[in-house]
Short mmCIF file of C-alpha atoms in Angstrom, two decimals:
data_model
loop_
_atom_site.label_atom_id
_atom_site.label_comp_id
_atom_site.label_asym_id
_atom_site.label_seq_id
_atom_site.Cartn_x
_atom_site.Cartn_y
_atom_site.Cartn_z
CA UNK A 1 -9.46 13.49 -19.95
CA UNK A 2 -5.75 12.77 -19.49
CA UNK A 3 -3.87 14.49 -22.28
CA UNK A 4 -5.83 12.92 -25.11
CA UNK A 5 -7.41 14.63 -28.10
CA UNK A 6 -8.85 17.97 -27.13
CA UNK A 7 -6.38 18.47 -24.27
CA UNK A 8 -4.81 21.49 -25.97
CA UNK A 9 -8.14 23.26 -25.91
CA UNK A 10 -8.97 22.24 -22.35
CA UNK A 11 -9.08 24.68 -19.45
CA UNK A 12 -5.76 25.51 -17.80
CA UNK A 13 -5.59 25.58 -13.99
CA UNK A 14 -2.79 27.39 -12.18
CA UNK A 15 -2.16 26.53 -8.52
CA UNK A 16 -0.31 29.41 -6.89
CA UNK A 17 1.27 30.24 -3.53
CA UNK A 18 2.39 26.66 -2.93
CA UNK A 19 5.43 24.46 -2.41
CA UNK A 20 5.67 21.66 -4.97
CA UNK A 21 7.46 18.38 -4.31
CA UNK A 22 9.53 17.89 -7.44
CA UNK A 23 12.94 16.30 -7.92
CA UNK A 24 13.25 15.49 -4.23
CA UNK A 25 12.82 19.12 -3.17
CA UNK A 26 10.00 21.40 -2.09
CA UNK A 27 10.03 24.22 -4.62
CA UNK A 28 8.16 27.51 -4.43
CA UNK A 29 6.64 27.24 -7.88
CA UNK A 30 3.18 27.24 -9.40
CA UNK A 31 1.61 24.02 -10.59
CA UNK A 32 -0.09 24.07 -13.98
CA UNK A 33 -2.69 21.49 -14.99
CA UNK A 34 -4.55 20.81 -18.23
CA UNK A 35 -6.40 17.78 -19.52
CA UNK A 36 -5.69 15.81 -16.37
CA UNK A 37 -1.90 16.19 -16.62
CA UNK A 38 0.85 18.40 -15.26
CA UNK A 39 1.62 21.14 -17.79
CA UNK A 40 4.93 22.79 -18.71
CA UNK A 41 4.10 26.53 -18.46
CA UNK A 42 6.91 27.56 -20.79
CA UNK A 43 5.30 25.69 -23.68
CA UNK A 44 1.98 27.28 -22.76
CA UNK A 45 3.48 30.79 -22.78
CA UNK A 46 5.87 30.67 -25.70
CA UNK A 47 4.31 28.11 -28.05
CA UNK A 48 0.60 28.61 -27.44
CA UNK A 49 0.74 32.14 -26.02
CA UNK A 50 -1.90 31.29 -23.42
CA UNK A 51 -2.41 32.02 -19.75
CA UNK A 52 -4.39 30.19 -17.08
CA UNK A 53 -8.16 30.07 -17.26
CA UNK A 54 -8.37 29.79 -13.48
CA UNK A 55 -5.98 30.46 -10.59
CA UNK A 56 -6.27 28.77 -7.20
CA UNK A 57 -4.38 30.15 -4.20
CA UNK A 58 -3.04 27.29 -2.07
CA UNK A 59 -2.26 29.44 0.96
CA UNK A 60 1.40 28.41 1.15
CA UNK A 61 0.59 24.73 1.50
CA UNK A 62 2.52 21.72 0.21
CA UNK A 63 1.50 20.02 -3.05
CA UNK A 64 2.79 16.45 -3.22
CA UNK A 65 2.05 13.56 -5.58
CA UNK A 66 -0.98 11.54 -4.51
CA UNK A 67 -0.21 8.67 -2.14
CA UNK A 68 -0.13 5.12 -3.51
CA UNK A 69 -0.95 2.21 -1.20
CA UNK A 70 0.24 -1.12 -2.62
CA UNK A 71 -0.94 -3.20 0.35
CA UNK A 72 -4.42 -2.57 1.74
CA UNK A 73 -6.70 -5.46 2.69
CA UNK A 74 -9.87 -3.41 3.00
CA UNK A 75 -11.33 -0.82 5.32
CA UNK A 76 -14.51 0.76 6.66
CA UNK A 77 -16.09 -2.65 7.08
CA UNK A 78 -15.12 -3.92 3.62
CA UNK A 79 -12.97 -7.06 3.34
CA UNK A 80 -11.44 -7.56 -0.12
CA UNK A 81 -10.90 -11.27 0.67
CA UNK A 82 -14.60 -11.95 1.19
CA UNK A 83 -16.37 -13.45 -1.83
CA UNK A 84 -19.51 -11.34 -1.64
CA UNK A 85 -22.06 -11.02 -4.42
CA UNK A 86 -21.02 -7.44 -5.15
CA UNK A 87 -17.29 -7.14 -4.57
CA UNK A 88 -17.12 -4.02 -6.72
CA UNK A 89 -19.32 -1.93 -4.44
CA UNK A 90 -17.05 -2.66 -1.50
CA UNK A 91 -13.93 -1.70 -3.43
CA UNK A 92 -15.69 1.50 -4.53
CA UNK A 93 -16.53 2.41 -0.93
CA UNK A 94 -12.91 2.01 0.18
CA UNK A 95 -11.68 3.88 -2.91
CA UNK A 96 -13.93 6.80 -1.97
CA UNK A 97 -13.10 6.86 1.74
CA UNK A 98 -9.29 6.79 1.35
CA UNK A 99 -9.38 10.03 -0.66
CA UNK A 100 -9.53 11.88 2.67
CA UNK A 101 -6.18 10.32 3.54
CA UNK A 102 -4.47 11.52 0.36
CA UNK A 103 -4.52 8.16 -1.43
CA UNK A 104 -5.14 8.53 -5.17
CA UNK A 105 -4.20 4.98 -6.27
CA UNK A 106 -4.09 1.61 -4.53
CA UNK A 107 -3.68 -2.14 -4.92
CA UNK A 108 -6.55 -4.00 -3.21
CA UNK A 109 -4.91 -6.89 -1.36
CA UNK A 110 -6.22 -10.41 -0.85
CA UNK A 111 -4.81 -12.51 1.97
CA UNK A 112 -4.49 -16.29 1.83
CA UNK A 113 -7.83 -17.73 0.73
CA UNK A 114 -9.23 -20.94 -0.81
CA UNK A 115 -9.21 -21.13 -4.64
CA UNK A 116 -12.95 -20.53 -4.91
CA UNK A 117 -12.52 -17.11 -3.29
CA UNK A 118 -9.83 -16.06 -5.76
CA UNK A 119 -11.90 -17.37 -8.67
CA UNK A 120 -14.85 -15.23 -7.62
CA UNK A 121 -13.11 -12.08 -6.36
CA UNK A 122 -10.18 -11.52 -8.74
CA UNK A 123 -12.29 -11.04 -11.90
CA UNK A 124 -14.51 -8.54 -10.06
CA UNK A 125 -11.73 -6.04 -9.25
CA UNK A 126 -10.46 -4.63 -12.57
CA UNK A 127 -7.86 -1.93 -13.03
CA UNK A 128 -9.71 1.39 -12.92
CA UNK A 129 -8.77 5.05 -13.20
CA UNK A 130 -9.44 7.30 -10.24
CA UNK A 131 -11.78 10.27 -10.17
CA UNK A 132 -14.53 11.87 -8.08
CA UNK A 133 -15.83 8.34 -7.42
CA UNK A 134 -12.60 7.37 -5.64
CA UNK A 135 -8.94 6.42 -5.86
CA UNK A 136 -7.77 4.48 -8.88
CA UNK A 137 -7.20 0.70 -8.77
CA UNK A 138 -3.74 -0.20 -10.08
CA UNK A 139 -4.27 -3.96 -9.88
CA UNK A 140 -4.52 -6.60 -7.17
CA UNK A 141 -1.91 -7.61 -4.64
CA UNK A 142 -2.26 -11.33 -3.90
CA UNK A 143 -0.49 -11.97 -0.58
CA UNK A 144 -0.37 -15.76 -0.31
CA UNK A 145 -1.27 -18.59 -0.25
CA UNK A 146 2.25 -19.65 -1.39
CA UNK A 147 3.96 -18.71 1.86
CA UNK A 148 5.72 -20.28 4.84
CA UNK A 149 3.71 -22.09 7.48
CA UNK A 150 6.17 -20.97 10.15
CA UNK A 151 5.80 -17.31 9.19
CA UNK A 152 2.18 -17.29 8.08
CA UNK A 153 1.24 -14.61 10.62
CA UNK A 154 -2.48 -13.88 10.33
CA UNK A 155 -2.90 -16.11 7.24
CA UNK A 156 -5.02 -19.24 7.87
CA UNK A 157 -2.85 -22.35 7.83
CA UNK A 158 -5.59 -24.52 6.30
CA UNK A 159 -5.41 -22.62 2.99
CA UNK A 160 -1.63 -22.39 2.52
CA UNK A 161 -0.34 -24.01 -0.66
CA UNK A 162 2.86 -24.93 -2.49
CA UNK A 163 3.69 -25.22 -6.20
CA UNK A 164 6.11 -28.10 -6.06
CA UNK A 165 4.03 -30.35 -8.31
CA UNK A 166 3.31 -28.20 -11.36
CA UNK A 167 4.94 -24.87 -10.44
CA UNK A 168 3.31 -22.02 -12.35
CA UNK A 169 0.30 -24.13 -13.33
CA UNK A 170 -0.44 -24.68 -9.64
CA UNK A 171 -0.48 -20.92 -9.16
CA UNK A 172 -2.81 -20.41 -12.12
CA UNK A 173 -5.14 -23.12 -10.88
CA UNK A 174 -5.29 -21.43 -7.47
CA UNK A 175 -5.88 -17.86 -8.66
CA UNK A 176 -7.94 -18.69 -11.73
CA UNK A 177 -6.71 -15.66 -13.68
CA UNK A 178 -3.90 -13.11 -13.50
CA UNK A 179 -5.65 -10.49 -15.64
CA UNK A 180 -6.13 -7.96 -12.83
CA UNK A 181 -3.06 -8.89 -10.75
CA UNK A 182 -0.20 -6.43 -10.13
CA UNK A 183 1.74 -7.95 -7.19
CA UNK A 184 2.14 -11.48 -5.81
CA UNK A 185 3.75 -12.12 -2.42
CA UNK A 186 5.37 -15.54 -2.02
CA UNK A 187 8.04 -17.31 0.02
CA UNK A 188 11.16 -17.87 -2.13
CA UNK A 189 12.26 -20.98 -0.22
CA UNK A 190 9.30 -22.96 -1.56
CA UNK A 191 10.21 -25.60 -4.12
CA UNK A 192 10.25 -24.40 -7.76
CA UNK A 193 9.58 -20.84 -6.66
CA UNK A 194 12.17 -19.45 -9.06
CA UNK A 195 10.27 -20.85 -12.05
CA UNK A 196 7.16 -19.14 -10.76
CA UNK A 197 8.96 -15.83 -10.15
CA UNK A 198 10.31 -15.84 -13.70
CA UNK A 199 6.89 -16.62 -15.18
CA UNK A 200 5.19 -13.86 -13.17
CA UNK A 201 7.78 -11.19 -13.97
CA UNK A 202 7.64 -12.13 -17.66
CA UNK A 203 3.95 -11.21 -17.49
CA UNK A 204 4.69 -7.84 -15.93
CA UNK A 205 3.62 -8.88 -12.42
CA UNK A 206 5.72 -7.66 -9.50
CA UNK A 207 6.93 -10.46 -7.23
CA UNK A 208 7.36 -9.68 -3.54
CA UNK A 209 9.14 -11.80 -0.95
CA UNK A 210 7.33 -12.24 2.35
CA UNK A 211 5.91 -14.53 5.02
CA UNK A 212 9.12 -16.49 4.63
CA UNK A 213 11.94 -18.29 6.43
CA UNK A 214 14.34 -17.73 3.51
CA UNK A 215 17.99 -17.07 4.22
CA UNK A 216 19.85 -14.28 2.44
CA UNK A 217 21.17 -16.50 -0.37
CA UNK A 218 17.65 -17.72 -1.22
CA UNK A 219 16.40 -14.13 -1.20
CA UNK A 220 19.24 -12.98 -3.44
CA UNK A 221 18.55 -15.81 -5.88
CA UNK A 222 14.90 -14.75 -5.96
CA UNK A 223 15.92 -11.21 -6.89
CA UNK A 224 18.05 -12.58 -9.71
CA UNK A 225 14.93 -14.44 -10.90
CA UNK A 226 13.00 -11.16 -10.96
CA UNK A 227 11.65 -10.43 -7.47
CA UNK A 228 11.62 -6.69 -6.75
CA UNK A 229 9.81 -6.12 -3.46
CA UNK A 230 9.79 -7.23 0.18
CA UNK A 231 6.41 -7.45 1.90
CA UNK A 232 6.26 -5.56 5.24
CA UNK A 233 9.96 -5.70 6.14
CA UNK A 234 10.81 -7.27 9.53
CA UNK A 235 7.30 -8.69 9.90
CA UNK A 236 6.68 -12.39 9.14
CA UNK A 237 10.30 -13.23 8.25
CA UNK A 238 13.40 -14.49 10.02
CA UNK A 239 14.83 -11.90 12.42
CA UNK A 240 18.09 -10.23 11.49
CA UNK A 241 21.15 -12.31 12.46
CA UNK A 242 24.71 -11.18 12.00
CA UNK A 243 25.80 -14.43 10.28
CA UNK A 244 22.72 -14.65 8.06
CA UNK A 245 20.53 -11.54 7.96
CA UNK A 246 17.84 -13.31 5.93
CA UNK A 247 15.56 -11.30 3.65
CA UNK A 248 16.41 -8.14 5.61
CA UNK A 249 19.95 -8.45 4.26
CA UNK A 250 18.74 -7.55 0.77
CA UNK A 251 18.79 -3.89 1.81
CA UNK A 252 22.61 -3.87 1.78
CA UNK A 253 23.44 -6.96 -0.30
CA UNK A 254 26.27 -6.68 -2.83
CA UNK A 255 25.06 -9.73 -4.77
CA UNK A 256 22.11 -8.10 -6.52
CA UNK A 257 21.98 -7.35 -10.26
CA UNK A 258 23.83 -4.16 -11.16
CA UNK A 259 21.52 -1.16 -11.12
CA UNK A 260 18.65 -3.06 -9.49
CA UNK A 261 16.86 -1.27 -6.65
CA UNK A 262 15.13 -3.59 -4.22
CA UNK A 263 12.03 -2.01 -2.71
CA UNK A 264 10.57 -2.92 0.65
CA UNK A 265 7.27 -2.18 2.36
CA UNK A 266 7.16 -0.67 5.85
CA UNK A 267 4.10 -0.48 8.10
CA UNK A 268 4.79 2.74 10.01
CA UNK A 269 1.73 2.56 12.25
CA UNK A 270 3.56 2.68 15.57
CA UNK A 271 2.71 -0.98 16.26
CA UNK A 272 4.18 -3.26 13.59
CA UNK A 273 7.65 -1.75 13.54
CA UNK A 274 9.63 -0.24 16.39
CA UNK A 275 10.90 3.29 15.62
CA UNK A 276 14.49 2.04 15.94
CA UNK A 277 13.81 -0.57 13.24
CA UNK A 278 12.26 2.11 11.03
CA UNK A 279 15.42 4.17 11.43
CA UNK A 280 17.70 1.22 10.65
CA UNK A 281 15.85 0.42 7.42
CA UNK A 282 15.60 4.04 6.34
CA UNK A 283 19.28 4.76 6.92
CA UNK A 284 20.39 1.54 5.26
CA UNK A 285 18.37 1.97 2.06
CA UNK A 286 16.18 5.11 1.94
CA UNK A 287 15.46 5.01 -1.79
CA UNK A 288 13.78 1.61 -1.59
CA UNK A 289 11.42 2.34 1.28
CA UNK A 290 7.72 2.11 0.42
CA UNK A 291 5.16 3.02 3.04
CA UNK A 292 2.17 0.67 3.12
CA UNK A 293 -0.82 0.63 5.44
CA UNK A 294 -1.57 -3.11 5.38
CA UNK A 295 -4.96 -1.82 6.50
CA UNK A 296 -7.64 -4.33 7.39
CA UNK A 297 -11.46 -4.05 7.18
CA UNK A 298 -11.46 -2.55 10.70
CA UNK A 299 -9.81 0.64 9.38
CA UNK A 300 -12.15 3.49 10.27
CA UNK A 301 -14.17 1.39 12.72
CA UNK A 302 -13.93 0.93 16.48
CA UNK A 303 -12.87 -1.76 18.92
CA UNK A 304 -14.35 -5.22 18.55
CA UNK A 305 -14.32 -8.20 16.22
CA UNK A 306 -13.96 -7.83 12.47
CA UNK A 307 -13.04 -10.10 9.56
CA UNK A 308 -9.82 -10.52 7.63
CA UNK A 309 -10.30 -13.06 4.89
CA UNK A 310 -11.27 -16.42 6.34
CA UNK A 311 -10.86 -15.55 10.01
CA UNK A 312 -11.72 -12.99 12.64
CA UNK A 313 -9.51 -10.28 14.08
CA UNK A 314 -9.92 -8.35 17.27
CA UNK A 315 -9.22 -4.62 17.46
CA UNK A 316 -8.05 -3.17 20.75
CA UNK A 317 -7.18 0.51 20.53
CA UNK A 318 -4.59 0.95 17.79
CA UNK A 319 -3.77 -2.75 17.46
CA UNK A 320 -5.43 -5.65 15.63
CA UNK A 321 -4.82 -9.28 16.58
CA UNK A 322 -5.96 -12.62 15.22
CA UNK A 323 -8.99 -13.44 17.37
CA UNK A 324 -9.25 -16.62 19.35
CA UNK A 325 -12.32 -18.81 19.35
CA UNK A 326 -15.32 -17.22 20.98
CA UNK A 327 -15.96 -18.56 24.48
CA UNK A 328 -19.34 -19.61 25.75
CA UNK A 329 -21.28 -16.32 26.10
CA UNK A 330 -22.26 -17.39 29.62
CA UNK A 331 -18.64 -17.90 30.56
CA UNK A 332 -17.38 -20.87 32.58
CA UNK A 333 -20.25 -22.60 34.32
CA UNK A 334 -18.79 -21.66 37.70
CA UNK A 335 -18.82 -17.95 36.82
CA UNK A 336 -21.54 -15.51 35.79
CA UNK A 337 -21.53 -13.87 32.36
CA UNK A 338 -19.56 -10.63 32.21
CA UNK A 339 -21.76 -7.54 32.45
CA UNK A 340 -18.98 -4.92 32.64
CA UNK A 341 -18.06 -2.50 29.85
CA UNK A 342 -14.32 -2.70 29.11
CA UNK A 343 -11.81 -2.88 26.24
CA UNK A 344 -12.37 -6.03 24.16
CA UNK A 345 -9.18 -7.83 25.30
CA UNK A 346 -9.45 -6.90 28.97
CA UNK A 347 -11.58 -9.78 30.19
CA UNK A 348 -11.16 -13.58 29.85
CA UNK A 349 -14.93 -13.98 29.75
CA UNK A 350 -15.21 -11.89 26.59
CA UNK A 351 -12.00 -12.59 24.72
CA UNK A 352 -9.58 -15.43 24.16
CA UNK A 353 -7.55 -13.61 21.52
CA UNK A 354 -4.01 -14.29 20.31
CA UNK A 355 -0.96 -12.05 20.20
CA UNK A 356 -0.56 -12.40 16.43
CA UNK A 357 -0.79 -9.03 14.67
CA UNK A 358 -3.20 -9.02 11.75
CA UNK A 359 -2.72 -5.91 9.69
CA UNK A 360 -3.03 -2.26 10.58
CA UNK A 361 -5.82 0.19 11.27
CA UNK A 362 -3.75 3.28 10.46
CA UNK A 363 -4.48 5.17 7.20
CA UNK A 364 -1.68 6.33 4.90
CA UNK A 365 -1.44 9.94 6.06
CA UNK A 366 -1.00 8.75 9.65
CA UNK A 367 1.78 6.40 8.50
CA UNK A 368 3.54 9.25 6.70
CA UNK A 369 3.45 11.46 9.78
CA UNK A 370 4.61 8.68 12.11
CA UNK A 371 7.43 7.74 9.73
CA UNK A 372 8.60 11.35 9.60
CA UNK A 373 8.55 11.67 13.37
CA UNK A 374 10.17 8.28 14.05
CA UNK A 375 13.04 8.55 11.58
CA UNK A 376 13.74 12.26 11.58
CA UNK A 377 13.97 12.11 7.80
CA UNK A 378 13.15 15.06 5.57
CA UNK A 379 9.57 15.92 4.71
CA UNK A 380 10.46 15.32 1.08
CA UNK A 381 11.61 11.75 1.67
CA UNK A 382 8.62 10.91 3.87
CA UNK A 383 6.27 12.05 1.10
CA UNK A 384 8.22 10.22 -1.61
CA UNK A 385 8.04 6.99 0.40
CA UNK A 386 4.25 7.11 -0.04
CA UNK A 387 4.23 8.31 -3.65
CA UNK A 388 7.33 8.16 -5.85
CA UNK A 389 8.76 4.94 -4.44
CA UNK A 390 5.61 2.81 -4.88
CA UNK A 391 5.24 4.26 -8.38
CA UNK A 392 8.83 3.25 -9.18
CA UNK A 393 8.18 -0.22 -7.78
CA UNK A 394 5.30 -0.67 -10.23
CA UNK A 395 7.10 1.00 -13.15
CA UNK A 396 4.66 3.92 -13.15
CA UNK A 397 7.05 6.74 -12.23
CA UNK A 398 6.45 8.59 -15.52
CA UNK A 399 2.77 9.06 -14.73
CA UNK A 400 2.29 8.47 -10.98
CA UNK A 401 4.12 9.51 -7.85
CA UNK A 402 5.57 12.61 -9.48
CA UNK A 403 4.61 16.17 -10.38
CA UNK A 404 6.93 16.29 -13.39
CA UNK A 405 5.57 17.71 -16.64
CA UNK A 406 3.35 15.22 -18.45
CA UNK A 407 2.51 13.18 -15.36
CA UNK A 408 -1.05 12.55 -14.20
CA UNK A 409 -2.30 15.46 -12.11
CA UNK A 410 -2.95 13.29 -9.05
CA UNK A 411 -1.82 15.24 -6.01
CA UNK A 412 -2.53 16.01 -2.38
CA UNK A 413 -2.57 19.39 -0.63
CA UNK A 414 -1.02 19.27 2.86
CA UNK A 415 -0.43 21.69 5.69
CA UNK A 416 2.97 21.95 7.38
CA UNK A 417 2.12 19.13 9.79
CA UNK A 418 1.25 16.91 6.79
CA UNK A 419 -2.47 16.76 7.43
CA UNK A 420 -4.47 16.39 4.22
CA UNK A 421 -6.36 19.51 3.18
CA UNK A 422 -7.45 18.45 -0.32
CA UNK A 423 -7.00 15.63 -2.81
CA UNK A 424 -6.96 15.97 -6.59
CA UNK A 425 -7.17 13.31 -9.29
CA UNK A 426 -6.59 14.27 -12.92
CA UNK A 427 -6.54 17.88 -11.76
CA UNK A 428 -10.05 17.60 -10.35
CA UNK A 429 -10.84 18.26 -6.70
CA UNK A 430 -12.17 14.98 -5.27
CA UNK A 431 -11.96 15.66 -1.53
CA UNK A 432 -11.56 18.77 0.61
CA UNK A 433 -11.18 19.03 4.38
CA UNK A 434 -13.16 22.25 4.57
CA UNK A 435 -16.14 20.70 2.79
CA UNK A 436 -15.92 17.57 4.96
CA UNK A 437 -16.20 19.68 8.13
CA UNK A 438 -19.42 21.33 6.98
#
């Protein structure tokens, strides 16, 4: 129950002895919750003359808005880009498992796929509220297939497409439906892309620029057409150049619409983005930074081969690469088969992988901690980059990513080192570290 009929008579919870992230500051205040929403205690005291039905001591910990991941390709063996018979059960498993990482809402992400995959998968992943069953689904993020061949990264070249013939109708024919779609990543240099951007934004869909060779002028024009986001900044785009900074230049451009904030995703996993690059982006435009995991199905699993959409990836430690073709299991005829245990990329007999990164295997709380350490930013800003900023990107800042009065009571309890101790959705405890250790 989120503030609907009967909310006034619902139980009131008071979280005490805590520091609340509100208005960009950590405040030593109590948090009041009723009917799934954050409650203004003054109205409770003076208008209703009520007190809390239950008090919970937080032991001096931090209470921050629940994390929102707008780019996650799967995890724990589940690949959102695989057209299985029961897509929903896979989404549900990931939704449940990411609660332990403080994520209360997410956008399941599909990488470049053939039309038949979109037609089967997209209708099976509806928008869904979070709860004890798992994090809420805010809508799909469709990353591709309308992207640059030169900057396709881990996306399979065979399934890339353009919309030069019929523009928006080509996009509709590829995806089948836009009913459950929240974000679309495309390359703005593609022919007739601005028509498509305008059509998508008119339908309330966020357009993100990525996997692109666009120069700064093309990127600026795309923003004027309605684009609002940059997919994993620095990755799969032209490198920064002093005469034409490309898409990266949007962070400091003076040619954007007045009052428009451009948001950009950052994969702070320690692999995709050098700490110096994280610091440059943060210092140039801190209010637009959105932490994303870009997690792949190998999240939560070990070394070895896993899927990502239509191809295989190879995990080696903390890094995932596009896998090469499997060699003959017996190896070259002049050599015996390898019988030695070793990391998956350490032997030519067992691996012919590439050096192309293919998503991350770091969960959101790890990204938050690495971002804080790498940039030296405040704890408040690191937490907002995973909560308030993605909510603002999606136009949900009144209900998500905030602990302001009236917002959804989705929040995470953290210790001083920003390790997750508990996760709440609609004011209900949905994961607790202490219980998980038992």
